[in-house]
Amino acid sequence: DMSWAPVLKAYGRNNRSAMLRLPMNRPCIENRAPDMSANFYLSAAMSLYAGLDGLERKVDPGQPLNDNLYLSRDVRSQAGSLRRLPRTLLEASDALEESEFARSALGDEFVDIFVAQKRKEWDAQFYMVTKTERDRYLTFV
C-alpha cells in the first residue's frame, strides 16, 4: 500500500506513512488518521483530548519511526508491538465501542449512539453489490 495513508499507530518526523507526523518545517503534530469523510469536530476533539491526556499523564511516546512504514523490514519486525488502524467502518465502530479513552472523552451515551448509527450505515452498504464487484465477478465471456 503506497497511498501514504497511515496504517499503523505510530509517529515519525516528517514521515508521511506514520499516523502522527512531526513536520520539519513547522512546530505542529499532523494527525493523518482522519480522512476527508471524518467528522472534523470529533477528530479535532479526540486529537486535543489525546494530547492533553498524554501531557497530563507524562506519557513517553517512544522513539519516532522515520522509515517508510510500508517498506521497512525493521518496522515489519516490530509489527507485533505496533497496532494497525481499523480498515473498515465496522472495525472502527468496534474499536470505538471498546475504547475506554473515547468513552472518557465523549461519554458513554454519545459513543453508544454513534456506534449504533455507524453499524446501521455499515449494514446498509455491506449488502450492496458495487460496480467493481459486478465488473470483476459478473463479466460474461
XYZ file of N, CA and C in Angstrom, residues 40-117:
234
model
N -15.022 16.500 11.287
C -13.903 17.343 11.708
C -13.935 17.616 13.210
N -15.108 17.892 13.742
C -15.217 18.259 15.148
C -14.853 17.091 16.063
N -15.289 15.892 15.708
C -14.924 14.721 16.510
C -13.429 14.432 16.400
N -12.878 14.553 15.194
C -11.441 14.320 15.000
C -10.620 15.306 15.816
N -11.000 16.579 15.744
C -10.267 17.606 16.488
C -10.412 17.394 17.992
N -11.619 17.074 18.445
C -11.842 16.865 19.881
C -11.022 15.693 20.401
N -11.021 14.589 19.671
C -10.271 13.412 20.121
C -8.762 13.661 20.077
N -8.282 14.370 19.051
C -6.852 14.690 18.970
C -6.439 15.582 20.135
N -7.241 16.594 20.413
C -6.942 17.501 21.518
C -6.977 16.760 22.854
N -7.995 15.944 23.048
C -8.122 15.181 24.293
C -6.930 14.236 24.464
N -6.522 13.590 23.389
C -5.379 12.671 23.453
C -4.101 13.418 23.817
N -3.897 14.581 23.202
C -2.708 15.369 23.511
C -2.678 15.824 24.958
N -3.799 16.337 25.437
C -3.875 16.793 26.826
C -3.705 15.634 27.804
N -4.311 14.497 27.482
C -4.177 13.307 28.328
C -2.719 12.853 28.389
N -2.052 12.852 27.246
C -0.648 12.459 27.211
C 0.236 13.385 28.023
N -0.030 14.687 27.934
C 0.742 15.650 28.720
C 0.477 15.476 30.215
N -0.789 15.321 30.567
C -1.159 15.180 31.977
C -0.539 13.932 32.600
N -0.540 12.839 31.861
C -0.008 11.578 32.392
C 1.480 11.410 32.103
N 2.080 12.393 31.414
C 3.503 12.357 31.057
C 3.863 11.063 30.315
N 3.073 10.757 29.293
C 3.263 9.540 28.504
C 4.509 9.678 27.632
N 5.359 8.676 27.662
C 6.537 8.629 26.790
C 6.113 8.017 25.458
N 6.189 8.772 24.367
C 5.745 8.233 23.077
C 6.718 7.240 22.452
N 7.872 7.046 23.056
C 8.864 6.152 22.466
C 9.606 6.840 21.329
N 10.401 6.067 20.633
C 11.197 6.608 19.539
C 10.341 6.795 18.286
N 10.580 7.881 17.547
C 9.842 8.067 16.294
C 10.281 7.043 15.251
N 9.358 6.652 14.410
C 9.671 5.753 13.291
C 9.764 6.609 12.039
N 10.969 6.740 11.522
C 11.189 7.643 10.403
C 11.324 6.926 9.067
N 11.300 5.593 9.085
C 11.366 4.829 7.840
C 9.990 4.764 7.199
N 9.975 4.427 5.921
C 8.714 4.194 5.224
C 8.055 2.977 5.870
N 6.913 3.187 6.506
C 6.270 2.107 7.253
C 5.667 1.047 6.346
N 5.602 1.312 5.057
C 5.114 0.308 4.113
C 6.222 -0.664 3.711
N 7.468 -0.201 3.735
C 8.563 -0.982 3.168
C 9.595 -1.473 4.169
N 9.753 -0.796 5.276
C 10.852 -1.057 6.188
C 10.759 -2.436 6.844
N 11.823 -3.221 6.713
C 11.867 -4.528 7.383
C 11.926 -4.363 8.891
N 12.633 -3.312 9.348
C 12.705 -3.059 10.787
C 11.312 -2.830 11.360
N 10.519 -2.060 10.645
C 9.161 -1.771 11.113
C 8.315 -3.032 11.060
N 8.460 -3.808 9.987
C 7.676 -5.046 9.887
C 8.028 -5.993 11.024
N 9.297 -6.007 11.442
C 9.686 -6.889 12.544
C 9.119 -6.388 13.873
N 8.825 -5.088 13.956
C 8.224 -4.516 15.160
C 6.703 -4.574 15.114
N 6.142 -5.096 14.038
C 4.690 -5.038 13.829
C 3.905 -5.618 14.991
N 4.505 -6.542 15.714
C 3.809 -7.096 16.872
C 3.567 -6.057 17.950
N 4.435 -5.054 18.033
C 4.265 -4.016 19.050
C 3.496 -2.809 18.520
N 3.306 -2.733 17.215
C 2.551 -1.633 16.617
C 1.160 -2.121 16.246
N 0.166 -1.336 16.609
C -1.199 -1.737 16.283
C -1.636 -1.093 14.977
N -2.374 -1.858 14.202
C -2.886 -1.395 12.917
C -4.138 -0.552 13.144
N -4.301 0.480 12.343
C -5.527 1.271 12.386
C -6.670 0.455 11.791
N -7.901 0.708 12.215
C -9.039 -0.018 11.631
C -9.099 0.182 10.116
N -9.464 -0.883 9.400
C -9.520 -0.822 7.937
C -10.925 -0.586 7.402
N -11.927 -0.848 8.218
C -13.308 -0.697 7.761
C -14.106 0.084 8.800
N -15.269 0.542 8.387
C -16.163 1.225 9.314
C -16.568 0.295 10.451
N -16.742 -0.974 10.151
C -17.119 -1.934 11.187
C -15.986 -2.109 12.206
N -14.745 -2.247 11.734
C -13.602 -2.345 12.654
C -13.477 -1.082 13.500
N -13.671 0.076 12.872
C -13.575 1.340 13.605
C -14.680 1.446 14.651
N -15.880 1.006 14.302
C -17.004 1.029 15.252
C -16.720 0.131 16.448
N -16.197 -1.057 16.180
C -15.852 -1.982 17.267
C -14.783 -1.378 18.179
N -13.766 -0.763 17.571
C -12.685 -0.158 18.359
C -13.214 0.995 19.209
N -14.085 1.811 18.627
C -14.660 2.927 19.378
C -15.502 2.421 20.542
N -16.312 1.418 20.286
C -17.181 0.874 21.331
C -16.374 0.343 22.515
N -15.222 -0.256 22.248
C -14.393 -0.863 23.291
C -13.424 0.120 23.950
N -13.328 1.340 23.424
C -12.330 2.297 23.884
C -12.764 3.034 25.150
N -12.094 2.740 26.252
C -12.348 3.481 27.492
C -11.938 4.936 27.321
N -10.898 5.157 26.534
C -10.424 6.518 26.273
C -11.511 7.340 25.586
N -12.127 6.787 24.536
C -13.186 7.502 23.815
C -14.388 7.734 24.721
N -14.714 6.755 25.526
C -15.856 6.901 26.437
C -15.580 7.987 27.479
N -14.330 8.090 27.899
C -13.956 9.144 28.841
C -14.044 10.516 28.176
N -13.637 10.597 26.925
C -13.624 11.875 26.205
C -15.015 12.310 25.771
N -15.816 11.375 25.275
C -17.090 11.712 24.635
C -18.318 11.338 25.455
N -18.154 10.441 26.399
C -19.276 9.978 27.214
C -19.873 8.700 26.660
N -20.360 7.858 27.552
C -20.934 6.563 27.161
C -22.125 6.709 26.225
N -23.020 7.634 26.541
C -24.237 7.772 25.731
C -23.899 8.140 24.287
N -23.002 9.103 24.118
C -22.623 9.503 22.764
C -21.993 8.333 22.016
N -21.042 7.651 22.650
C -20.356 6.535 21.989
C -21.357 5.457 21.589
N -22.265 5.096 22.473
C -23.242 4.045 22.164
C -24.134 4.433 20.987
N -24.625 5.667 20.973
C -25.494 6.122 19.880
C -24.711 6.219 18.575
N -23.507 6.768 18.630
C -22.683 6.932 17.429
C -22.336 5.573 16.828
N -21.927 4.636 17.677
C -21.576 3.289 17.206
C -22.788 2.611 16.578
N -23.945 2.727 17.208
C -25.161 2.117 16.651
C -25.470 2.691 15.270
N -25.315 3.997 15.107
C -25.578 4.630 13.810
C -24.569 4.164 12.759
